[in-house]
Amino acid sequence: RLELRCERDGAGGAELRLDAHPTLTVSRAALLPPPGGPGDAAGQTLPVESRPFASYGSALHIALPQAPRAGQLLTLLIDYEAGEGPGVCWLSPEQTAGKQKPYMYTQGQAVLNRSFFPCFDTPSVKFTYSATVKVPEGFTAVMSATSWEKQKDNTFVFKMSQPIPSYLIALVVGDIVSADVGPRSRVWAEPCLIEAAKKEYDGVIEEFLVVGEKLFGPYVWGRYDILFMPPSFPFGGMENPCLTFVTPCLLAGDRSLVDVIIHEISHSWFGNLVTNATWGEFWLNEGFTMYAQRRISTEVYGLPYTCLEAATGRALLRQHMDATGEDHPLNKLRVVIEPGRCVNPDDTYNETPYEKGYCFVSYLAHLVGNQSKFDAFLQAYVNRFKFQSITADDTLGFFLEYFPELKEKGVDSIPGFEFDRWLNTPGWPPYLPDLSPGQQLMRPAEELAELWAADSLNMEAIEAVDIMGWRTYQLVYFLDQVLQKSPLPEGNVKRLSKMYPKISKAQNAELRLRWCQIVLKNNLEAEYSKVKDFLHSQGKQKYTLPLYRAMWGGSEATRALAMETFSATAPQLHVNVQNYVKKILGLAAAE
């Protein structure tokens, strides 16, 4: 049921157009009488037709009895059936952690929720919603909603009282349970994971929320719960309001990856509260969120560690731009997405909106030249645009209005750093924030990698370095250096493995990924089983594809390992990830 208000006279004629999908079948559309007014409760049946729109969806044309007037309220009822589309994921029991029961979840970002329900599937429109979900015995439903209530007959009722864009509506049904980890937070997971989830996250979420509120203003969503998805979930996290979805890879067993959740928490202000009006300006969501994440991280973990994490981000941006070519049109902050044409908004996902966007926000902070003044600006920005969808022009216009002295200086048109150039010219960011405070953590990692790459190992110098106190990103940085220097001289990797069980036997997914890459690059056959185990344990795209690329680019033995592992794990992977792997292994033309 859609409750609509006409914004202006004659805007759409006597027709309503909604986003939908060929997999969604509509059996009836009707106009309901005004609440409490006269008329048939079943409503007046309306002609409805589905027409082609784009590769990612169709348009639902609904004929209204007459053109609505400005301010008029319409209530529309649409009977439909959905479930086969790309936004609804059905997992067989073997794709879950418990392996006993099936599971379903929806993933709306960017333009997939039109296959879940007919709507205005654009981030420029925000609305509240409610839902009633009936599920079979032995299953629980959860949604991205501010309130949830279980009624009789295994029926769950949800309400989202704050306006959100369509892509943030999400539903999960599975064998899931919850445990409290803070005054306004609980973790949700399959029963076999709940203890690990509680142990890893007890008390930490509240600390991040409090710092976020101090920096960016009140947290408006009530609860902040985390749902640990089945291992086949292909993403790191999805910031559905009140209920962030995350990969179970974050359960490292030693709290070493909890800072990943800071990114999703930061979306509570940037993305969910202030939202990009179009997917062509996705950096407004992600660039600001990266900046916010690193502000919170600086408060909690200090500047050196945050700079080290940002350096890994910059390296990913460099890899991405080298792979695509700097002048690729997607390497702009403002990407042109032609409505109804071949460019799919989902294709705008890459490192550019995140890391180049972060550089632009950092450049704005650099222009202000005072961190607490810029923090105050961010708080004013959130307050000014909360619950709205905006463009980069709104953001930059507000920045210049907030700092009139900068506007007077013409900071938007400094040669080489023009705002227009940031937005519309592809390539490497014109300004890079100073990450040198991270050097105190990078230098020891670089020196240690040098020692391990030597022809004859200086064990005295190596043993003098104690890596037990190093946090995740320092170890990741060390392993990235070792990987760059690989293959190492004969026997070195074997000794490294023995010397640092903290690395070679790690449960932490970021460390496991890099260790597997090192094992493959150095043909350390004795540890090929670790590569297989890691790929059996999870299906996150960011970990799975690089390992298949490394195996396929290696020896006969690693190619055989790739084929054997894929044939065993394919059924537990997300269909998109299956297709990407098939493409790498030359098994099929990917879609």
mmCIF file of C-alpha atoms in Angstrom, residues 317-318 320-321 324-333 352 355-357 359 421-432:
data_model
loop_
_atom_site.group_PDB
_atom_site.id
_atom_site.type_symbol
_atom_site.label_atom_id
_atom_site.label_comp_id
_atom_site.label_asym_id
_atom_site.label_seq_id
_atom_site.Cartn_x
_atom_site.Cartn_y
_atom_site.Cartn_z
ATOM 1 C CA LEU A 317 42.766 3.315 -4.804
ATOM 2 C CA ARG A 318 46.159 3.160 -6.554
ATOM 3 C CA HIS A 320 42.093 0.302 -8.795
ATOM 4 C CA MET A 321 43.254 3.269 -10.890
ATOM 5 C CA THR A 324 41.162 0.703 -14.925
ATOM 6 C CA GLY A 325 43.371 3.553 -16.154
ATOM 7 C CA GLU A 326 43.246 6.920 -14.364
ATOM 8 C CA ASP A 327 41.135 8.593 -17.029
ATOM 9 C CA HIS A 328 38.362 5.978 -16.891
ATOM 10 C CA PRO A 329 35.030 7.891 -16.638
ATOM 11 C CA LEU A 330 34.128 6.037 -13.418
ATOM 12 C CA ASN A 331 37.201 7.610 -11.758
ATOM 13 C CA LYS A 332 35.362 10.910 -11.382
ATOM 14 C CA LEU A 333 33.414 11.866 -8.268
ATOM 15 C CA THR A 352 36.879 6.102 -6.262
ATOM 16 C CA GLU A 355 38.943 6.989 -1.264
ATOM 17 C CA LYS A 356 38.952 9.892 -3.761
ATOM 18 C CA GLY A 357 35.804 11.125 -1.978
ATOM 19 C CA CYS A 359 40.512 12.987 -0.204
ATOM 20 C CA ARG A 421 37.877 19.620 -11.296
ATOM 21 C CA TRP A 422 37.404 17.450 -8.181
ATOM 22 C CA LEU A 423 33.914 16.530 -9.361
ATOM 23 C CA ASN A 424 34.250 16.241 -13.124
ATOM 24 C CA THR A 425 37.838 15.295 -14.016
ATOM 25 C CA PRO A 426 38.777 11.613 -13.734
ATOM 26 C CA GLY A 427 42.079 10.568 -12.179
ATOM 27 C CA TRP A 428 44.221 10.710 -9.082
ATOM 28 C CA PRO A 429 43.054 13.138 -6.339
ATOM 29 C CA PRO A 430 44.606 16.640 -6.691
ATOM 30 C CA TYR A 431 45.184 16.717 -2.905
ATOM 31 C CA LEU A 432 46.274 13.884 -0.596
#
